[in-house]
CSV table of C-alpha atoms in Angstrom, one decimal:
chain,number,residue,atom,x,y,z
A,29,MET,CA,17.1,0.7,-7.9
A,30,ASP,CA,17.0,0.0,-4.6
A,31,PHE,CA,14.7,2.5,-2.7
A,32,PRO,CA,12.5,4.5,-5.5
A,33,TRP,CA,9.8,5.1,-3.2
A,34,GLN,CA,12.8,8.2,-2.2
A,35,GLU,CA,12.3,10.0,-5.6
A,36,GLN,CA,8.8,12.4,-5.8
A,37,ILE,CA,7.4,10.7,-9.1
A,38,VAL,CA,7.3,7.9,-7.2
A,39,ILE,CA,5.9,9.5,-4.0
A,40,ASP,CA,3.8,11.5,-6.6
A,41,GLN,CA,2.2,8.0,-8.2
A,42,THR,CA,2.0,6.4,-4.8
A,43,GLN,CA,-0.8,9.4,-4.0
A,44,LEU,CA,-2.5,8.7,-6.6
A,45,ILE,CA,-2.7,4.9,-6.0
A,46,LEU,CA,-3.6,5.4,-2.2
A,47,ASN,CA,-6.3,7.8,-3.0
A,48,SER,CA,-7.4,6.4,-6.1
A,49,TYR,CA,-8.4,3.0,-3.8
A,50,GLN,CA,-10.1,4.6,-1.0
A,51,HIS,CA,-12.3,6.1,-3.3
A,52,TRP,CA,-13.6,3.3,-5.3
A,53,LEU,CA,-13.3,0.8,-2.5
A,54,GLY,CA,-14.5,3.3,0.6
A,55,SER,CA,-11.5,2.2,2.4
A,56,PRO,CA,-7.7,2.7,2.8
A,57,LEU,CA,-5.3,0.3,1.2
A,58,LEU,CA,-2.9,1.4,4.0
A,59,ASN,CA,-3.1,4.1,6.9
A,60,MET,CA,-3.0,7.3,5.4
A,61,ASN,CA,-2.4,9.3,8.2
A,62,GLN,CA,1.4,9.2,7.4
A,63,ALA,CA,3.7,11.7,5.2
A,64,PRO,CA,3.9,11.1,1.3
A,65,ILE,CA,7.9,9.6,1.7
A,66,ASP,CA,6.7,7.6,4.9
A,67,LEU,CA,3.4,6.3,3.0
A,68,ALA,CA,5.5,5.8,-0.5
A,69,GLN,CA,7.7,3.4,1.3
A,70,GLN,CA,5.1,1.4,3.3
A,71,LEU,CA,3.3,0.8,0.1
A,72,PHE,CA,6.8,-0.2,-2.0
A,73,GLU,CA,7.2,-2.6,0.7
A,74,ALA,CA,3.7,-3.7,1.5
A,75,PRO,CA,3.7,-8.1,1.6
A,76,PHE,CA,1.0,-7.5,-1.1
A,77,VAL,CA,2.0,-6.8,-4.9
A,78,VAL,CA,0.6,-3.5,-5.8
A,79,LEU,CA,1.1,-2.1,-10.0
A,80,SER,CA,0.0,0.4,-11.9
A,81,HIS,CA,-0.3,1.7,-15.9
A,82,GLY,CA,-0.7,4.9,-17.0
A,83,THR,CA,-2.9,6.1,-20.5
A,84,GLU,CA,-0.8,5.3,-23.3
A,85,ALA,CA,-2.4,3.3,-26.1
A,86,ASP,CA,-0.4,0.8,-25.0
A,87,PRO,CA,-0.3,1.1,-21.3
A,88,ILE,CA,3.4,0.8,-19.9
A,89,PHE,CA,3.5,0.0,-16.6
A,90,ASN,CA,4.9,3.1,-14.0
A,91,TYR,CA,4.5,1.5,-10.6
A,92,GLY,CA,5.2,-1.5,-9.1
A,93,ASN,CA,6.2,-2.5,-5.4
A,94,ARG,CA,8.7,-4.6,-4.5
A,95,GLN,CA,6.6,-7.9,-4.1
A,96,SER,CA,5.6,-7.0,-7.8
A,97,LEU,CA,9.6,-6.8,-9.2
A,98,LYS,CA,10.2,-9.7,-7.4
A,99,LEU,CA,7.0,-12.1,-8.8
A,100,TRP,CA,7.4,-10.6,-12.4
A,101,GLU,CA,11.5,-11.4,-12.2
A,102,LEU,CA,12.0,-7.2,-13.4
A,103,SER,CA,14.1,-4.5,-11.9
A,104,TRP,CA,12.5,-1.5,-11.4
A,105,ASN,CA,14.1,0.5,-14.8
A,106,GLU,CA,12.9,-3.0,-16.7
A,107,LEU,CA,9.1,-3.0,-15.0
A,108,ARG,CA,8.3,0.9,-16.2
A,109,GLN,CA,9.6,-0.3,-19.1
A,110,THR,CA,7.1,-2.9,-19.9
A,111,PRO,CA,3.5,-2.5,-21.7
A,112,SER,CA,1.5,-4.1,-18.7
A,113,ARG,CA,-0.1,-6.3,-21.8
A,114,TYR,CA,3.0,-8.7,-21.8
A,115,THR,CA,2.4,-9.5,-18.5
A,116,ALA,CA,-0.6,-11.4,-19.3
A,117,GLU,CA,-2.4,-14.0,-20.6
A,118,SER,CA,-5.6,-13.2,-23.3
A,119,ILE,CA,-8.5,-13.6,-20.9
A,120,ALA,CA,-11.7,-15.1,-22.6
A,121,GLN,CA,-14.2,-13.3,-23.7
A,122,GLU,CA,-16.8,-13.5,-20.9
A,123,GLU,CA,-14.6,-12.7,-18.7
A,124,ARG,CA,-13.2,-9.6,-20.2
A,125,THR,CA,-16.9,-8.9,-20.6
A,126,ARG,CA,-17.3,-9.1,-17.0
A,127,ILE,CA,-14.6,-6.5,-15.8
A,128,LEU,CA,-14.8,-4.5,-18.5
A,129,THR,CA,-18.8,-4.4,-17.3
A,130,GLU,CA,-17.9,-3.7,-13.7
A,131,THR,CA,-15.3,-1.9,-14.0
A,132,ALA,CA,-17.2,0.8,-16.5
A,133,THR,CA,-20.3,0.5,-13.5
A,134,LYS,CA,-18.6,1.1,-10.3
A,135,GLY,CA,-14.6,2.5,-11.1
A,136,TYR,CA,-13.1,-1.1,-10.1
A,137,VAL,CA,-13.8,-4.9,-9.5
A,138,THR,CA,-13.0,-7.0,-7.0
A,139,SER,CA,-12.5,-10.9,-6.9
A,140,TYR,CA,-10.5,-10.5,-9.9
A,141,CYS,CA,-8.4,-14.5,-11.3
A,142,GLY,CA,-6.3,-14.5,-14.1
A,143,VAL,CA,-3.2,-15.7,-15.3
A,144,ARG,CA,0.0,-13.7,-15.6
A,145,ILE,CA,3.7,-14.3,-16.7
A,146,SER,CA,7.0,-13.6,-15.2
A,147,SER,CA,9.5,-11.5,-17.7
A,148,THR,CA,11.4,-15.7,-17.5
A,149,GLY,CA,8.3,-17.3,-18.4
A,150,LYS,CA,6.8,-18.8,-15.2
A,151,ARG,CA,3.3,-18.7,-15.4
A,152,PHE,CA,1.0,-17.8,-12.2
A,153,LEU,CA,-2.5,-17.3,-11.4
A,154,ILE,CA,-4.0,-14.6,-9.3
A,155,LYS,CA,-7.4,-14.8,-6.9
A,156,ASN,CA,-9.3,-12.7,-5.3
A,157,GLY,CA,-7.2,-8.9,-7.1
A,158,VAL,CA,-8.7,-5.8,-7.2
A,159,ILE,CA,-8.3,-3.5,-10.0
A,160,TRP,CA,-9.1,0.4,-9.7
A,161,ASN,CA,-8.9,3.0,-11.7
A,162,LEU,CA,-6.6,5.9,-11.2
A,163,LEU,CA,-8.2,9.4,-11.1
A,164,ASP,CA,-6.4,12.8,-10.3
A,165,GLN,CA,-7.5,15.5,-7.6
A,166,GLN,CA,-9.7,16.8,-10.5
A,167,GLN,CA,-11.4,13.1,-11.4
A,168,ASN,CA,-9.2,13.1,-15.0
A,169,TYR,CA,-8.1,9.5,-15.5
A,170,GLN,CA,-5.1,8.4,-14.6
A,171,GLY,CA,-4.3,5.1,-15.9
A,172,GLN,CA,-4.8,1.7,-13.7
A,173,ALA,CA,-4.2,0.3,-10.4
A,174,ALA,CA,-4.1,-3.9,-9.6
A,175,MET,CA,-3.6,-5.2,-5.8
A,176,PHE,CA,-3.2,-8.6,-4.6
A,177,SER,CA,-1.5,-11.1,-1.9
A,178,ASP,CA,-3.4,-14.4,-3.1
A,179,TYR,CA,-1.2,-16.4,-6.7
A,180,HIS,CA,0.2,-20.1,-7.1
A,181,PHE,CA,2.8,-20.3,-9.4
A,182,LEU,CA,1.2,-23.3,-12.5
């Protein structure tokens, strides 16, 4: 699918991602003075990676922009069927504890680093990533999102 950002479910997820980012980090990821469909297109075409997953017991990606699809070498439909754990290597317990503690305290983590794996087995290191909780308008937890632009292949 070339233009998933045109679907209402993707427009809604984009709003959730952007509003939650602004809520936790105190500044917008994009200029929010645009129509929702324009924001959806802008986030999908952004020069940085953005992904999100839902609240399933084994969370599945429900959004990935074009940069994430290229990096993980997945189609839109493949990404939306992929549990997020399949794209990551296990992280050390100390780092895991730090991330969980910081997220529980602040609702987000900055300066995240970790190794990820594309669908074809290419490994890459993410640096300076941001992970944040997604909250709907009633402040109910709806999953997590991540954003980064700093990575290199291993």
